[in-house]
CSV table of N, CA and C in Angstrom, one decimal:
chain,number,residue,atom,x,y,z
A,2,MET,N,0.8,-1.2,-0.2
A,2,MET,CA,0.2,0.1,0.0
A,2,MET,C,0.9,1.2,-0.2
A,3,ARG,N,0.5,2.2,-0.7
A,3,ARG,CA,1.1,3.3,-0.9
A,3,ARG,C,1.2,4.3,0.4
A,4,SER,N,2.2,4.7,0.8
A,4,SER,CA,2.2,5.6,2.1
A,4,SER,C,1.8,6.9,1.9
A,5,PRO,N,0.9,7.6,2.6
A,5,PRO,CA,0.1,9.0,2.4
A,5,PRO,C,1.1,10.0,2.4
A,6,ARG,N,0.8,10.9,1.5
A,6,ARG,CA,1.9,12.1,1.6
A,6,ARG,C,1.5,13.1,2.9
A,7,ARG,N,2.7,13.5,3.2
A,7,ARG,CA,2.7,14.2,4.7
A,7,ARG,C,2.5,15.7,4.3
A,8,CYS,N,2.2,16.5,5.2
A,8,CYS,CA,2.2,17.8,5.1
A,8,CYS,C,3.5,18.4,4.9
A,9,SER,N,3.7,19.4,4.0
A,9,SER,CA,4.8,20.1,3.8
A,9,SER,C,5.6,21.2,4.6
A,10,ARG,N,4.6,21.4,5.9
A,10,ARG,CA,5.0,22.4,6.7
A,10,ARG,C,6.2,21.8,7.8
A,11,ASN,N,7.2,22.3,8.0
A,11,ASN,CA,8.3,21.8,8.9
A,11,ASN,C,7.6,21.4,10.1
A,12,GLY,N,8.2,20.1,10.4
A,12,GLY,CA,7.7,19.5,11.7
A,12,GLY,C,6.2,19.0,11.8
A,13,CYS,N,5.4,19.0,10.8
A,13,CYS,CA,4.1,18.7,10.8
A,13,CYS,C,4.1,17.2,10.5
A,14,PRO,N,3.5,16.3,11.3
A,14,PRO,CA,3.4,14.9,10.9
A,14,PRO,C,2.1,14.7,10.0
A,15,ARG,N,1.2,15.5,9.9
A,15,ARG,CA,-0.2,15.1,9.6
A,15,ARG,C,-0.1,14.7,8.2
A,16,GLN,N,-1.3,14.0,7.5
A,16,GLN,CA,-1.4,13.5,6.4
A,16,GLN,C,-2.1,14.9,5.6
A,17,ALA,N,-1.4,14.8,4.2
A,17,ALA,CA,-1.7,15.9,3.6
A,17,ALA,C,-3.3,15.7,2.9
A,18,VAL,N,-3.9,16.7,2.9
A,18,VAL,CA,-5.5,16.5,2.3
A,18,VAL,C,-5.6,17.7,1.4
A,19,ALA,N,-4.7,18.7,1.1
A,19,ALA,CA,-4.9,19.7,0.2
A,19,ALA,C,-3.5,20.2,-0.4
A,20,THR,N,-3.6,20.8,-1.5
A,20,THR,CA,-2.4,21.1,-2.3
A,20,THR,C,-2.5,22.9,-2.4
A,21,LEU,N,-1.3,23.4,-2.2
A,21,LEU,CA,-1.1,24.8,-2.3
A,21,LEU,C,-0.1,25.1,-3.5
A,22,THR,N,-0.8,26.0,-4.4
A,22,THR,CA,-0.1,26.3,-5.6
A,22,THR,C,0.1,27.9,-5.8
A,23,TYR,N,1.1,28.3,-6.0
A,23,TYR,CA,1.3,30.0,-6.1
A,23,TYR,C,1.3,30.1,-7.7
A,24,VAL,N,0.3,31.0,-8.1
A,24,VAL,CA,0.4,31.5,-9.3
A,24,VAL,C,0.8,33.1,-9.6
A,25,TYR,N,2.2,32.7,-9.9
A,25,TYR,CA,3.0,34.1,-9.5
A,25,TYR,C,2.5,35.2,-10.6
A,26,ASN,N,2.0,35.0,-11.9
A,26,ASN,CA,1.8,35.8,-12.8
A,26,ASN,C,0.5,36.7,-12.3
A,27,ASP,N,-0.5,36.0,-11.4
A,27,ASP,CA,-1.7,36.7,-11.0
A,27,ASP,C,-1.7,37.0,-9.4
A,28,SER,N,-0.3,37.0,-8.8
A,28,SER,CA,-0.1,37.0,-7.5
A,28,SER,C,-1.4,36.5,-6.7
A,29,THR,N,-1.6,35.1,-6.8
A,29,THR,CA,-2.4,34.5,-6.3
A,29,THR,C,-2.0,33.0,-5.6
A,30,ALA,N,-2.5,32.7,-4.5
A,30,ALA,CA,-2.3,31.6,-3.8
A,30,ALA,C,-3.5,30.7,-3.9
A,31,VAL,N,-3.5,29.6,-4.4
A,31,VAL,CA,-4.5,28.5,-4.4
A,31,VAL,C,-4.4,27.5,-3.6
A,32,VAL,N,-5.4,27.0,-2.8
A,32,VAL,CA,-5.5,25.9,-1.8
A,32,VAL,C,-6.7,25.3,-2.2
A,33,GLY,N,-6.3,24.0,-2.9
A,33,GLY,CA,-7.5,22.9,-3.3
A,33,GLY,C,-7.2,21.8,-2.8
A,34,PRO,N,-8.1,20.5,-3.3
A,34,PRO,CA,-8.2,19.3,-3.0
A,34,PRO,C,-6.6,18.9,-3.3
A,35,LEU,N,-6.1,17.8,-2.8
A,35,LEU,CA,-4.9,17.3,-2.8
A,35,LEU,C,-4.9,16.7,-4.3
A,36,ALA,N,-3.6,17.2,-4.9
A,36,ALA,CA,-3.6,17.0,-6.3
A,36,ALA,C,-3.2,15.4,-6.6
A,37,ALA,N,-3.3,14.9,-7.7
A,37,ALA,CA,-3.3,13.5,-7.7
A,37,ALA,C,-1.4,12.9,-7.6
A,38,PHE,N,-0.8,13.9,-8.0
A,38,PHE,CA,0.6,13.6,-7.9
A,38,PHE,C,1.3,14.8,-7.2
A,39,ALA,N,2.4,14.5,-6.7
A,39,ALA,CA,3.1,15.7,-5.9
A,39,ALA,C,3.9,16.4,-7.1
A,40,GLU,N,3.8,17.5,-7.2
A,40,GLU,CA,4.6,18.4,-8.3
A,40,GLU,C,5.4,19.0,-7.6
A,41,PRO,N,6.6,19.4,-8.3
A,41,PRO,CA,7.9,20.1,-7.7
A,41,PRO,C,7.7,21.7,-6.9
A,42,HIS,N,6.7,22.4,-7.6
A,42,HIS,CA,6.3,23.7,-7.5
A,42,HIS,C,5.1,23.8,-6.8
A,43,THR,N,4.7,22.8,-6.1
A,43,THR,CA,3.4,22.9,-5.2
A,43,THR,C,3.5,22.4,-3.7
A,44,TYR,N,2.8,22.7,-2.8
A,44,TYR,CA,3.0,22.3,-1.5
A,44,TYR,C,1.8,21.3,-0.8
A,45,ASP,N,2.1,20.3,-0.2
A,45,ASP,CA,0.8,19.4,0.3
A,45,ASP,C,0.6,19.9,1.8
A,46,LEU,N,-0.6,20.1,1.9
A,46,LEU,CA,-0.9,20.7,3.4
A,46,LEU,C,-1.8,19.8,4.0
A,47,CYS,N,-1.8,19.5,5.4
A,47,CYS,CA,-3.0,18.9,6.0
A,47,CYS,C,-4.0,19.9,6.4
A,48,GLU,N,-5.2,19.5,6.7
A,48,GLU,CA,-6.2,20.2,7.0
A,48,GLU,C,-6.0,21.5,8.0
A,49,PRO,N,-5.6,21.4,8.9
A,49,PRO,CA,-5.3,22.8,9.6
A,49,PRO,C,-4.5,23.7,9.0
A,50,HIS,N,-3.4,23.3,8.5
A,50,HIS,CA,-2.5,24.3,7.8
A,50,HIS,C,-3.2,24.8,6.5
A,51,ALA,N,-4.0,23.9,5.8
A,51,ALA,CA,-4.8,24.6,4.5
A,51,ALA,C,-5.8,25.4,4.9
A,52,ARG,N,-6.5,25.6,6.1
A,52,ARG,CA,-7.5,26.2,6.5
A,52,ARG,C,-7.0,27.7,7.1
A,53,SER,N,-5.8,27.4,7.7
A,53,SER,CA,-5.1,28.7,8.4
A,53,SER,C,-4.1,29.7,7.4
A,54,LEU,N,-3.9,29.1,6.2
A,54,LEU,CA,-2.8,29.7,5.6
A,54,LEU,C,-3.4,31.0,5.1
A,55,THR,N,-2.6,31.9,5.1
A,55,THR,CA,-2.8,33.4,4.6
A,55,THR,C,-1.9,33.7,3.4
A,56,ALA,N,-2.4,34.4,2.5
A,56,ALA,CA,-1.6,34.8,1.3
A,56,ALA,C,-0.6,35.8,1.9
A,57,PRO,N,0.3,36.1,0.9
A,57,PRO,CA,1.6,37.3,1.4
A,57,PRO,C,0.7,38.5,1.2
A,58,ARG,N,1.3,39.5,1.5
A,58,ARG,CA,0.5,40.8,1.5
A,58,ARG,C,0.5,41.2,0.0
A,59,GLY,N,-0.7,41.6,-0.4
A,59,GLY,CA,-1.0,42.2,-1.9
A,59,GLY,C,-1.3,40.9,-2.8
A,60,TRP,N,-1.4,39.7,-2.1
A,60,TRP,CA,-1.9,38.8,-2.9
A,60,TRP,C,-3.4,38.2,-2.8
A,61,GLU,N,-4.0,37.4,-3.6
A,61,GLU,CA,-5.1,37.1,-3.3
A,61,GLU,C,-5.2,35.6,-3.0
A,62,LEU,N,-5.9,35.0,-2.1
A,62,LEU,CA,-6.0,33.6,-1.7
A,62,LEU,C,-7.3,33.2,-2.1
A,63,VAL,N,-7.2,32.1,-2.9
A,63,VAL,CA,-8.4,31.2,-3.6
A,63,VAL,C,-8.3,29.9,-2.7
A,64,ARG,N,-9.3,29.5,-1.9
A,64,ARG,CA,-9.6,28.5,-1.2
A,64,ARG,C,-10.7,27.8,-1.4
A,65,HIS,N,-10.5,26.4,-1.6
A,65,HIS,CA,-11.6,25.1,-1.9
A,65,HIS,C,-12.6,25.5,-0.7
A,66,ASP,N,-13.9,25.5,-1.1
A,66,ASP,CA,-15.0,25.7,0.2
A,66,ASP,C,-15.5,24.3,0.7
A,67,GLY,N,-15.1,23.4,0.0
A,67,GLY,CA,-15.5,22.0,0.4
A,67,GLY,C,-14.9,21.4,1.7
A,68,GLU,N,-15.0,20.2,1.8
A,68,GLU,CA,-14.3,19.5,2.8
A,68,GLU,C,-13.1,19.0,2.1
A,69,PHE,N,-12.1,18.8,3.0
A,69,PHE,CA,-10.8,18.4,2.3
A,69,PHE,C,-10.7,16.8,2.8
A,70,ALA,N,-10.7,16.2,2.0
A,70,ALA,CA,-10.8,14.6,2.5
A,70,ALA,C,-9.5,14.0,2.1
A,71,PRO,N,-9.0,12.9,3.0
A,71,PRO,CA,-7.6,12.3,2.5
A,71,PRO,C,-8.0,11.5,1.5
A,72,PRO,N,-7.0,11.2,0.7
A,72,PRO,CA,-7.2,10.3,-0.5
A,72,PRO,C,-7.1,8.9,-0.1
A,73,PRO,N,-8.1,8.2,-1.0
A,73,PRO,CA,-8.3,6.6,-0.5
A,73,PRO,C,-6.9,6.1,-0.6
A,74,PRO,N,-6.7,5.1,0.4
A,74,PRO,CA,-5.6,4.1,0.2
A,74,PRO,C,-5.6,3.4,-1.0
A,75,THR,N,-4.4,3.0,-1.4
A,75,THR,CA,-4.5,2.2,-2.8
A,75,THR,C,-3.6,0.7,-2.5
A,76,THR,N,-4.2,-0.3,-3.1
A,76,THR,CA,-3.4,-1.5,-2.7
A,76,THR,C,-2.7,-2.0,-4.1
A,77,ASP,N,-2.6,-1.3,-5.1
A,77,ASP,CA,-2.4,-1.4,-6.3
A,77,ASP,C,-0.8,-1.6,-6.1
A,78,ASP,N,-0.2,-2.7,-6.2
A,78,ASP,CA,1.4,-3.1,-6.3
A,78,ASP,C,2.1,-2.4,-7.3
A,79,LEU,N,1.3,-2.2,-8.4
A,79,LEU,CA,2.0,-1.8,-9.5
A,79,LEU,C,2.3,-0.3,-9.1
A,80,VAL,N,1.4,0.5,-8.9
A,80,VAL,CA,1.6,1.9,-8.6
A,80,VAL,C,2.6,2.0,-7.4
A,81,ALA,N,2.5,1.2,-6.4
A,81,ALA,CA,3.6,1.4,-5.4
A,81,ALA,C,5.0,1.1,-6.1
A,82,LEU,N,5.1,0.3,-6.7
A,82,LEU,CA,6.3,-0.2,-7.3
A,82,LEU,C,6.9,1.0,-8.2
A,83,ALA,N,6.0,1.5,-9.1
A,83,ALA,CA,6.1,2.5,-10.1
A,83,ALA,C,6.8,3.7,-9.3
A,84,GLU,N,6.1,4.0,-8.2
A,84,GLU,CA,6.5,5.3,-7.3
A,84,GLU,C,7.9,5.0,-6.9
A,85,ALA,N,8.3,3.8,-6.3
A,85,ALA,CA,9.4,3.5,-5.8
A,85,ALA,C,10.7,3.5,-6.6
A,86,VAL,N,10.4,3.1,-7.9
A,86,VAL,CA,11.4,2.8,-9.0
A,86,VAL,C,11.7,4.5,-9.4
A,87,ARG,N,10.7,5.2,-9.5
A,87,ARG,CA,10.7,6.6,-9.9
A,87,ARG,C,11.5,7.4,-8.9
A,88,GLU,N,11.4,7.2,-7.9
A,88,GLU,CA,12.4,7.9,-6.6
A,88,GLU,C,13.5,7.4,-6.6
A,89,ALA,N,13.8,6.2,-6.9
A,89,ALA,CA,15.1,5.6,-6.7
A,89,ALA,C,15.9,5.8,-8.0
A,90,ALA,N,15.2,6.4,-9.1
A,90,ALA,CA,15.8,6.6,-10.4
A,90,ALA,C,16.2,7.9,-10.4
A,91,ARG,N,15.9,9.0,-9.3
A,91,ARG,CA,16.3,10.3,-9.8
A,91,ARG,C,17.7,10.4,-9.7
A,92,PRO,N,18.2,11.0,-10.4
A,92,PRO,CA,19.6,11.1,-10.5
A,92,PRO,C,20.2,11.9,-9.4
A,93,THR,N,21.4,11.7,-8.8
A,93,THR,CA,22.0,12.4,-7.9
A,93,THR,C,23.5,12.9,-8.5
A,94,PRO,N,23.6,14.2,-8.3
A,94,PRO,CA,24.6,14.9,-9.2
A,94,PRO,C,26.0,14.4,-8.5
A,95,ARG,N,27.0,14.1,-9.5
A,95,ARG,CA,28.3,13.5,-8.9
A,95,ARG,C,29.1,14.7,-9.1
A,96,LEU,N,30.0,14.9,-7.9
A,96,LEU,CA,31.0,16.0,-8.2
A,96,LEU,C,31.8,16.1,-9.4
A,97,ASP,N,32.1,15.0,-10.0
A,97,ASP,CA,33.1,15.1,-11.2
A,97,ASP,C,32.2,15.3,-12.4
A,98,ASP,N,31.0,15.7,-12.3
A,98,ASP,CA,30.2,16.2,-13.5
A,98,ASP,C,30.2,17.5,-13.6
A,99,TYR,N,30.6,18.3,-12.7
A,99,TYR,CA,30.2,19.8,-12.8
A,99,TYR,C,31.5,20.4,-13.3
A,100,PRO,N,31.5,21.4,-13.8
A,100,PRO,CA,32.9,22.1,-14.3
A,100,PRO,C,33.7,22.7,-13.2
A,101,THR,N,34.8,22.9,-13.4
A,101,THR,CA,35.7,23.5,-12.6
A,101,THR,C,35.4,25.1,-12.7
A,102,ASP,N,35.4,25.6,-11.3
A,102,ASP,CA,35.4,26.9,-11.3
A,102,ASP,C,36.9,27.5,-11.2
A,103,PRO,N,37.3,28.3,-12.2
A,103,PRO,CA,38.7,28.8,-12.2
A,103,PRO,C,39.0,29.5,-11.2
A,104,SER,N,38.1,30.4,-10.9
A,104,SER,CA,38.5,31.7,-9.8
A,104,SER,C,38.6,30.8,-8.4
A,105,HIS,N,38.1,29.8,-8.1
A,105,HIS,CA,38.1,29.2,-6.7
A,105,HIS,C,38.7,27.9,-6.8
A,106,GLY,N,39.3,27.5,-8.1
A,106,GLY,CA,39.8,26.1,-8.1
A,106,GLY,C,39.3,24.8,-7.8
A,107,HIS,N,37.8,24.9,-7.7
A,107,HIS,CA,37.2,23.6,-7.3
A,107,HIS,C,35.9,23.8,-8.2
A,108,GLN,N,35.2,22.6,-8.2
A,108,GLN,CA,34.0,22.4,-9.0
A,108,GLN,C,32.8,22.9,-8.6
A,109,THR,N,31.9,23.3,-9.6
A,109,THR,CA,30.6,23.8,-9.1
A,109,THR,C,29.7,23.3,-10.0
A,110,GLY,N,28.3,23.4,-9.8
A,110,GLY,CA,27.5,22.6,-10.7
A,110,GLY,C,26.0,23.6,-10.6
A,111,ARG,N,25.0,23.4,-11.4
A,111,ARG,CA,23.9,23.9,-11.2
A,111,ARG,C,22.8,22.7,-11.3
A,112,ARG,N,21.7,23.0,-10.4
A,112,ARG,CA,20.6,21.9,-10.3
A,112,ARG,C,19.4,23.0,-10.3
A,113,GLY,N,18.5,23.1,-11.4
A,113,GLY,CA,17.4,24.0,-11.4
A,113,GLY,C,18.0,25.5,-11.4
A,114,HIS,N,17.3,26.0,-10.3
A,114,HIS,CA,18.0,27.6,-10.2
A,114,HIS,C,18.9,27.7,-8.9
A,115,LEU,N,19.5,26.7,-8.5
A,115,LEU,CA,20.4,26.7,-7.5
A,115,LEU,C,21.7,26.3,-7.9
A,116,ARG,N,22.9,26.7,-7.3
A,116,ARG,CA,24.3,26.3,-7.5
A,116,ARG,C,24.9,25.5,-6.5
A,117,VAL,N,25.4,24.4,-6.9
A,117,VAL,CA,26.1,23.6,-5.8
A,117,VAL,C,27.4,23.7,-5.9
A,118,ILE,N,28.0,24.1,-4.7
A,118,ILE,CA,29.2,24.5,-4.4
A,118,ILE,C,29.8,23.4,-3.5
A,119,PRO,N,30.8,22.6,-3.8
A,119,PRO,CA,31.4,21.4,-2.8
A,119,PRO,C,32.1,22.2,-1.6
A,120,PRO,N,32.0,21.5,-0.4
A,120,PRO,CA,32.6,22.0,0.6
A,120,PRO,C,34.1,22.3,0.4
A,121,SER,N,34.6,23.4,1.4
A,121,SER,CA,36.0,23.7,1.3
A,121,SER,C,36.8,22.6,2.1
A,122,HIS,N,38.1,22.6,1.7
A,122,HIS,CA,38.9,21.6,2.4
A,122,HIS,C,39.8,22.1,3.5
């Protein structure tokens, strides 16, 4: 059986029942029912955090009016296996894959919008 997704808030052990998405072009935060799949730029929230969330100053908050229900558990072994394989297949960057930064004499790399800098010796 697939393990339930947890709330994205630090230290919160509760099961997620809602998904928060920021629409930056419209300055809007949207809290709706839990998305079918976890996406990189969304946040899963438990009911208390979904209900108490406030939008940044100057932003609009759109919140689902209905009840937030936890997703039904699945016993589909194929789905659980696919999720486990997908998670295990995520590439982990190797230090020797990064170009050398000539100004510092060590290798750096990029992952998305972040730059990876190895620790100094």
